[in-house]
XYZ file of C-alpha atoms in Angstrom:
400
model
C 125.950 -181.199 -17.319
C 123.559 -178.254 -17.119
C 126.637 -176.057 -17.609
C 126.832 -177.247 -21.236
C 126.768 -174.376 -23.718
C 123.598 -173.979 -25.764
C 125.664 -174.049 -28.958
C 126.369 -177.690 -28.186
C 122.662 -178.444 -27.746
C 122.250 -178.209 -31.524
C 120.237 -174.989 -31.469
C 120.536 -172.772 -34.513
C 123.302 -170.173 -34.497
C 120.758 -167.390 -34.940
C 118.789 -168.544 -31.886
C 121.966 -168.929 -29.795
C 123.007 -165.390 -30.658
C 119.555 -164.082 -29.760
C 119.618 -165.870 -26.407
C 123.169 -164.687 -25.780
C 121.990 -161.078 -25.953
C 119.832 -161.884 -22.910
C 122.783 -163.549 -21.085
C 121.317 -167.007 -21.741
C 124.319 -169.092 -22.762
C 124.065 -172.446 -20.963
C 121.454 -175.186 -20.746
C 120.939 -174.249 -17.110
C 120.183 -170.615 -18.029
C 117.645 -171.814 -20.595
C 115.924 -174.421 -18.423
C 115.519 -172.049 -15.472
C 113.190 -169.775 -17.470
C 109.435 -170.202 -17.641
C 107.605 -170.984 -20.883
C 106.316 -167.413 -21.108
C 109.824 -165.981 -20.598
C 111.219 -168.286 -23.284
C 108.454 -167.301 -25.703
C 109.365 -163.659 -25.152
C 113.152 -163.985 -25.633
C 112.976 -166.479 -28.527
C 109.995 -164.968 -30.317
C 108.604 -168.467 -30.890
C 105.230 -170.058 -30.252
C 104.247 -172.050 -27.159
C 104.487 -175.323 -29.096
C 107.938 -174.498 -30.553
C 109.264 -173.474 -27.139
C 108.114 -176.798 -25.692
C 110.080 -178.605 -28.404
C 113.133 -176.471 -27.620
C 112.835 -177.373 -23.918
C 112.797 -181.084 -24.759
C 115.803 -180.672 -27.072
C 117.870 -178.782 -24.501
C 116.867 -181.190 -21.714
C 117.984 -184.200 -23.758
C 121.260 -182.478 -24.621
C 122.264 -181.919 -21.000
C 120.778 -185.028 -19.390
C 123.406 -187.605 -18.322
C 123.479 -190.535 -20.711
C 123.019 -193.987 -19.194
C 125.671 -196.556 -20.026
C 126.387 -200.049 -18.826
C 129.590 -201.167 -17.147
C 130.268 -203.303 -20.212
C 130.032 -200.268 -22.516
C 132.477 -198.352 -20.287
C 134.932 -201.233 -20.294
C 134.585 -201.722 -24.051
C 135.255 -198.058 -24.779
C 138.446 -198.111 -22.714
C 139.652 -201.378 -24.227
C 139.102 -200.104 -27.787
C 141.131 -196.947 -27.120
C 143.267 -197.507 -23.993
C 145.523 -194.547 -24.835
C 142.571 -192.177 -24.385
C 141.774 -193.503 -20.901
C 145.019 -192.356 -19.248
C 147.821 -189.847 -19.674
C 151.104 -191.615 -18.986
C 153.401 -189.952 -16.439
C 156.398 -191.831 -17.954
C 157.152 -192.887 -14.356
C 156.739 -196.534 -15.255
C 156.182 -198.050 -11.802
C 153.622 -195.358 -10.984
C 151.858 -195.841 -14.329
C 151.680 -199.575 -13.661
C 150.020 -199.045 -10.266
C 147.569 -196.486 -11.732
C 146.742 -198.864 -14.645
C 148.187 -196.480 -17.218
C 148.819 -193.085 -15.660
C 146.755 -190.046 -14.725
C 143.129 -191.012 -15.511
C 141.100 -189.102 -18.093
C 137.590 -188.048 -17.148
C 138.363 -187.336 -13.491
C 140.205 -185.002 -11.089
C 143.726 -185.792 -9.875
C 145.187 -183.818 -6.979
C 148.885 -183.348 -6.194
C 149.533 -182.386 -2.561
C 152.862 -181.618 -0.926
C 154.881 -179.246 1.252
C 156.723 -176.458 -0.625
C 159.733 -177.628 -2.617
C 158.689 -181.230 -3.272
C 157.916 -180.736 -6.955
C 154.192 -180.025 -7.431
C 154.814 -177.427 -10.125
C 157.603 -179.532 -11.630
C 155.136 -182.412 -11.971
C 152.547 -180.123 -13.599
C 155.058 -178.718 -16.099
C 156.226 -182.236 -16.928
C 152.635 -183.388 -17.523
C 152.086 -180.368 -19.777
C 154.906 -181.553 -22.014
C 153.577 -185.113 -22.030
C 150.054 -184.084 -23.068
C 151.372 -182.404 -26.228
C 153.250 -185.523 -27.398
C 151.876 -187.780 -30.153
C 149.685 -190.685 -29.055
C 152.406 -193.078 -30.293
C 154.693 -191.677 -27.567
C 152.103 -191.962 -24.820
C 150.829 -188.397 -25.127
C 147.395 -187.037 -26.004
C 148.462 -184.961 -29.043
C 146.583 -181.908 -27.823
C 146.807 -178.521 -26.173
C 147.007 -177.716 -22.454
C 145.216 -175.078 -20.405
C 147.406 -174.149 -17.438
C 145.843 -171.872 -14.778
C 148.651 -170.491 -12.616
C 147.527 -168.874 -9.351
C 150.995 -168.562 -7.793
C 153.002 -167.138 -10.729
C 155.163 -170.254 -10.450
C 155.083 -171.423 -14.074
C 158.424 -171.165 -15.922
C 158.645 -171.339 -19.716
C 162.393 -171.920 -19.429
C 161.817 -174.919 -17.164
C 159.195 -176.237 -19.589
C 161.708 -176.214 -22.445
C 164.422 -177.716 -20.214
C 162.212 -180.651 -19.189
C 161.081 -181.268 -22.767
C 164.618 -181.222 -24.164
C 166.086 -183.455 -21.460
C 163.220 -185.933 -21.155
C 162.731 -186.439 -24.898
C 165.978 -185.323 -26.571
C 165.413 -187.374 -29.741
C 161.909 -185.988 -30.291
C 162.563 -182.363 -29.385
C 165.656 -182.220 -31.577
C 164.814 -178.936 -33.278
C 163.711 -175.438 -32.366
C 160.618 -175.923 -34.499
C 159.298 -178.819 -32.377
C 159.980 -176.926 -29.154
C 158.190 -173.912 -30.621
C 155.124 -176.003 -31.534
C 155.071 -177.548 -28.065
C 155.210 -174.192 -26.272
C 152.471 -172.787 -28.535
C 150.199 -175.638 -27.447
C 150.332 -174.660 -23.774
C 147.949 -171.813 -22.945
C 148.825 -170.101 -19.661
C 146.391 -168.024 -17.617
C 147.452 -166.205 -14.455
C 144.408 -165.886 -12.211
C 145.044 -164.511 -8.737
C 141.561 -164.375 -7.171
C 138.816 -166.924 -6.526
C 136.419 -164.959 -8.711
C 138.762 -164.890 -11.695
C 139.606 -168.591 -11.313
C 135.921 -169.556 -11.232
C 135.137 -167.280 -14.184
C 137.954 -168.876 -16.165
C 136.768 -172.400 -15.326
C 133.234 -171.532 -16.414
C 134.513 -170.272 -19.785
C 136.681 -173.306 -20.608
C 134.144 -175.384 -22.536
C 134.403 -173.485 -25.829
C 138.197 -173.178 -25.484
C 138.517 -176.942 -25.073
C 136.708 -177.400 -28.376
C 138.391 -174.619 -30.371
C 141.947 -175.301 -29.136
C 141.648 -179.120 -28.947
C 142.610 -179.109 -25.288
C 143.549 -182.494 -23.803
C 144.695 -181.467 -20.307
C 143.635 -178.870 -17.707
C 145.971 -177.899 -14.854
C 145.275 -175.558 -11.926
C 148.345 -174.744 -9.832
C 147.117 -174.221 -7.174
C 143.566 -174.286 -5.841
C 144.548 -173.714 -2.203
C 146.581 -170.588 -2.979
C 143.640 -168.367 -3.932
C 141.254 -169.924 -1.409
C 143.539 -169.300 1.540
C 144.252 -165.722 0.530
C 140.576 -164.773 0.394
C 138.808 -166.891 3.010
C 139.683 -166.709 6.704
C 137.673 -169.602 8.132
C 137.723 -167.982 11.577
C 135.378 -165.281 10.285
C 131.657 -166.009 10.355
C 130.249 -166.954 6.960
C 133.615 -167.417 5.272
C 133.610 -171.204 5.608
C 130.258 -171.454 3.822
C 131.437 -169.147 1.025
C 134.655 -171.090 0.629
C 132.798 -174.394 0.507
C 130.472 -172.980 -2.139
C 133.414 -171.817 -4.278
C 135.167 -175.192 -4.021
C 131.956 -177.109 -4.769
C 131.127 -175.011 -7.844
C 134.674 -175.237 -9.176
C 134.955 -178.982 -8.601
C 131.541 -179.612 -10.157
C 132.416 -177.709 -13.345
C 135.842 -179.330 -13.617
C 134.306 -182.791 -13.233
C 131.810 -181.982 -15.947
C 134.586 -180.855 -18.313
C 136.716 -183.903 -17.504
C 133.858 -186.328 -18.107
C 132.301 -184.552 -21.097
C 135.565 -184.332 -23.043
C 137.321 -187.355 -21.485
C 140.382 -185.357 -20.454
C 142.477 -185.413 -17.268
C 142.300 -182.489 -14.834
C 145.263 -181.994 -12.494
C 144.991 -179.758 -9.421
C 147.620 -178.908 -6.824
C 146.932 -178.439 -3.123
C 148.895 -177.245 -0.111
C 149.244 -178.640 3.408
C 147.942 -177.747 6.843
C 149.052 -178.705 10.350
C 146.303 -179.997 12.624
C 146.739 -180.599 16.340
C 144.543 -182.650 18.657
C 143.514 -179.562 20.653
C 141.752 -178.181 17.580
C 144.487 -175.661 16.728
C 145.407 -175.521 13.058
C 147.921 -173.535 11.074
C 148.963 -173.390 7.447
C 152.062 -175.558 7.570
C 153.410 -174.167 4.326
C 153.439 -170.598 5.631
C 155.522 -171.080 8.778
C 159.266 -171.227 9.133
C 161.085 -174.590 9.230
C 161.801 -174.151 12.930
C 158.170 -173.351 13.734
C 156.963 -176.208 11.597
C 159.320 -178.595 13.374
C 158.068 -177.447 16.767
C 154.489 -178.012 15.647
C 155.410 -181.521 14.573
C 156.968 -182.084 17.968
C 153.714 -180.970 19.528
C 155.214 -178.236 21.675
C 152.673 -176.146 23.578
C 152.816 -173.285 26.018
C 152.157 -175.619 28.938
C 155.072 -177.840 27.978
C 152.788 -180.760 27.157
C 153.190 -182.693 23.928
C 150.239 -182.445 21.587
C 149.455 -185.191 19.095
C 149.168 -183.747 15.603
C 149.945 -184.247 11.972
C 150.436 -182.442 8.695
C 147.717 -183.211 6.141
C 146.353 -181.949 2.823
C 144.622 -178.587 3.009
C 141.027 -177.592 2.107
C 139.371 -180.122 4.382
C 137.581 -183.426 4.265
C 134.783 -182.345 1.914
C 137.287 -181.277 -0.741
C 139.125 -184.594 -0.412
C 135.944 -186.312 -1.602
C 135.758 -184.040 -4.668
C 139.030 -185.350 -6.122
C 139.140 -188.873 -7.544
C 142.880 -189.496 -7.209
C 145.267 -187.979 -4.668
C 149.047 -188.172 -5.011
C 151.192 -186.902 -2.140
C 154.770 -185.721 -2.603
C 156.804 -185.523 0.584
C 160.326 -185.155 1.917
C 162.694 -188.062 2.542
C 166.512 -188.067 2.649
C 167.514 -185.172 0.407
C 167.784 -185.114 -2.534
C 165.410 -188.100 -2.529
C 161.714 -187.461 -2.002
C 158.755 -189.807 -1.770
C 155.557 -190.080 -3.838
C 152.481 -191.689 -2.287
C 149.321 -192.878 -4.006
C 147.026 -191.927 -1.107
C 143.681 -192.228 -2.899
C 142.709 -193.925 -6.146
C 139.677 -195.859 -7.420
C 141.980 -198.381 -9.125
C 145.245 -198.459 -7.147
C 146.207 -199.593 -3.642
C 148.174 -197.379 -1.292
C 151.666 -197.277 -2.831
C 154.920 -195.397 -2.324
C 157.849 -194.553 -4.593
C 161.111 -192.663 -4.197
C 162.039 -189.980 -6.723
C 164.426 -187.152 -7.422
C 163.950 -183.922 -9.348
C 166.313 -183.709 -12.308
C 166.680 -181.538 -15.408
C 164.213 -183.893 -17.083
C 161.619 -183.505 -14.305
C 160.656 -186.167 -11.781
C 162.667 -189.412 -11.989
C 161.805 -192.544 -9.988
C 164.651 -194.297 -8.193
C 164.684 -197.876 -9.469
C 164.834 -200.533 -6.805
C 163.500 -198.230 -4.118
C 159.772 -198.432 -4.782
C 157.580 -199.527 -1.885
C 154.556 -200.913 -3.689
C 154.249 -203.739 -1.155
C 153.557 -201.377 1.755
C 150.451 -202.115 3.783
C 148.232 -199.215 4.780
C 145.623 -199.453 7.509
C 144.288 -195.896 7.315
C 140.820 -195.298 5.937
C 140.665 -191.550 5.303
C 142.930 -189.992 2.636
C 142.059 -186.549 4.011
C 143.977 -187.437 7.195
C 147.000 -188.999 5.487
C 150.029 -187.597 7.296
C 152.658 -185.846 5.178
C 156.383 -185.671 5.937
C 157.449 -182.020 5.875
C 161.091 -182.238 6.888
C 164.181 -184.116 5.779
C 164.585 -187.194 7.979
C 168.245 -186.278 8.473
C 167.157 -183.214 10.472
C 165.201 -184.818 13.256
C 163.403 -188.032 12.472
C 162.119 -188.561 15.996
C 160.242 -185.258 15.933
C 158.290 -186.402 12.912
C 157.440 -189.680 14.573
C 156.044 -187.687 17.499
C 153.699 -185.912 15.101
C 152.128 -189.191 13.988
C 149.344 -190.916 15.927
C 150.684 -193.576 18.276
C 148.648 -196.365 16.644
C 148.514 -197.142 12.941
C 145.216 -195.984 11.523
C 144.618 -193.610 14.495
C 143.673 -190.059 13.564
C 143.751 -186.786 15.512
C 140.689 -185.934 17.596
C 140.006 -182.773 15.640
C 140.980 -181.933 12.110
C 141.108 -178.638 10.309
C 139.123 -177.608 7.271
C 142.008 -175.474 6.097
């Protein structure tokens, strides 16, 4: 919460502007200065500066609340606790939808619908509260140039034809979605750090980053000395700021991730950057010596990142055109699975095919295996990629 802007610490506008000229804009910037430094930049007395320090400290200190107060707040306004996905079985398992105040990650191989899900959620966030939306704006950070305004309008018109029955409503919806294309880690982090005032001025109710892994993998080769530490620092700073924004403004944050292939011999490769044939051979565990290697495809960015996100949904291949959605990690939901297709209206669950009664004996969502190929191609090869015993994990896992 030290990232809170000084303007929100109830300092006078004149003082905020004066501090801003010295690049002091957040509570952290202010509290890191000595009393003498603060006296110099503010032009105030020792006693007045001490009062300012107490005021800023109180403004950014986490507020204690009881479990009862948390429960009461959610029960009074349940619509503000979740953003409905309109996938009713999934919403039921998640106790309402994508949770506000926390980070939700969508992980999948290419082509399973990560961006489609994000675009669909963008539409939903702009809807009135009476329709399950949040009646607000969306900040969409696109790192892969994958966002499509045409697809946004298509999903809106087909999913809610009676509501979006005029050009005017579609126009208002598209004006509420603010797109930023950031293609480097530095620009993504800078954008995240500047979001607080935008959330207030634009009445933002949803933040989407599609995708985190894209920029990280382009800039950090973990085989080079020092890169892993830099990458971890970037991910930690970004996740910390996003959690602060989610909690401070009680809004959902949705992030997309990619996949990586990890083999038991320690070898790892970005599974989303190899050809289907190569990916299939990796799943089969082929090696130069002819021996089969046990391995699996998992979410990228490593185990530490998996602890930064509160909810993880995995999209994976099944029998085309049907795909499968897994709730792999959630503080409120058990491991669950659903079948879905991608239609003109976005993601659509296949009624009667949900697998909410599945039992799951794994303990680490970071090692949850992901199906990367259509089962019609070669189902046995995928089985070979999985550990031989339920709950067993590979000997070594990648941080990619």
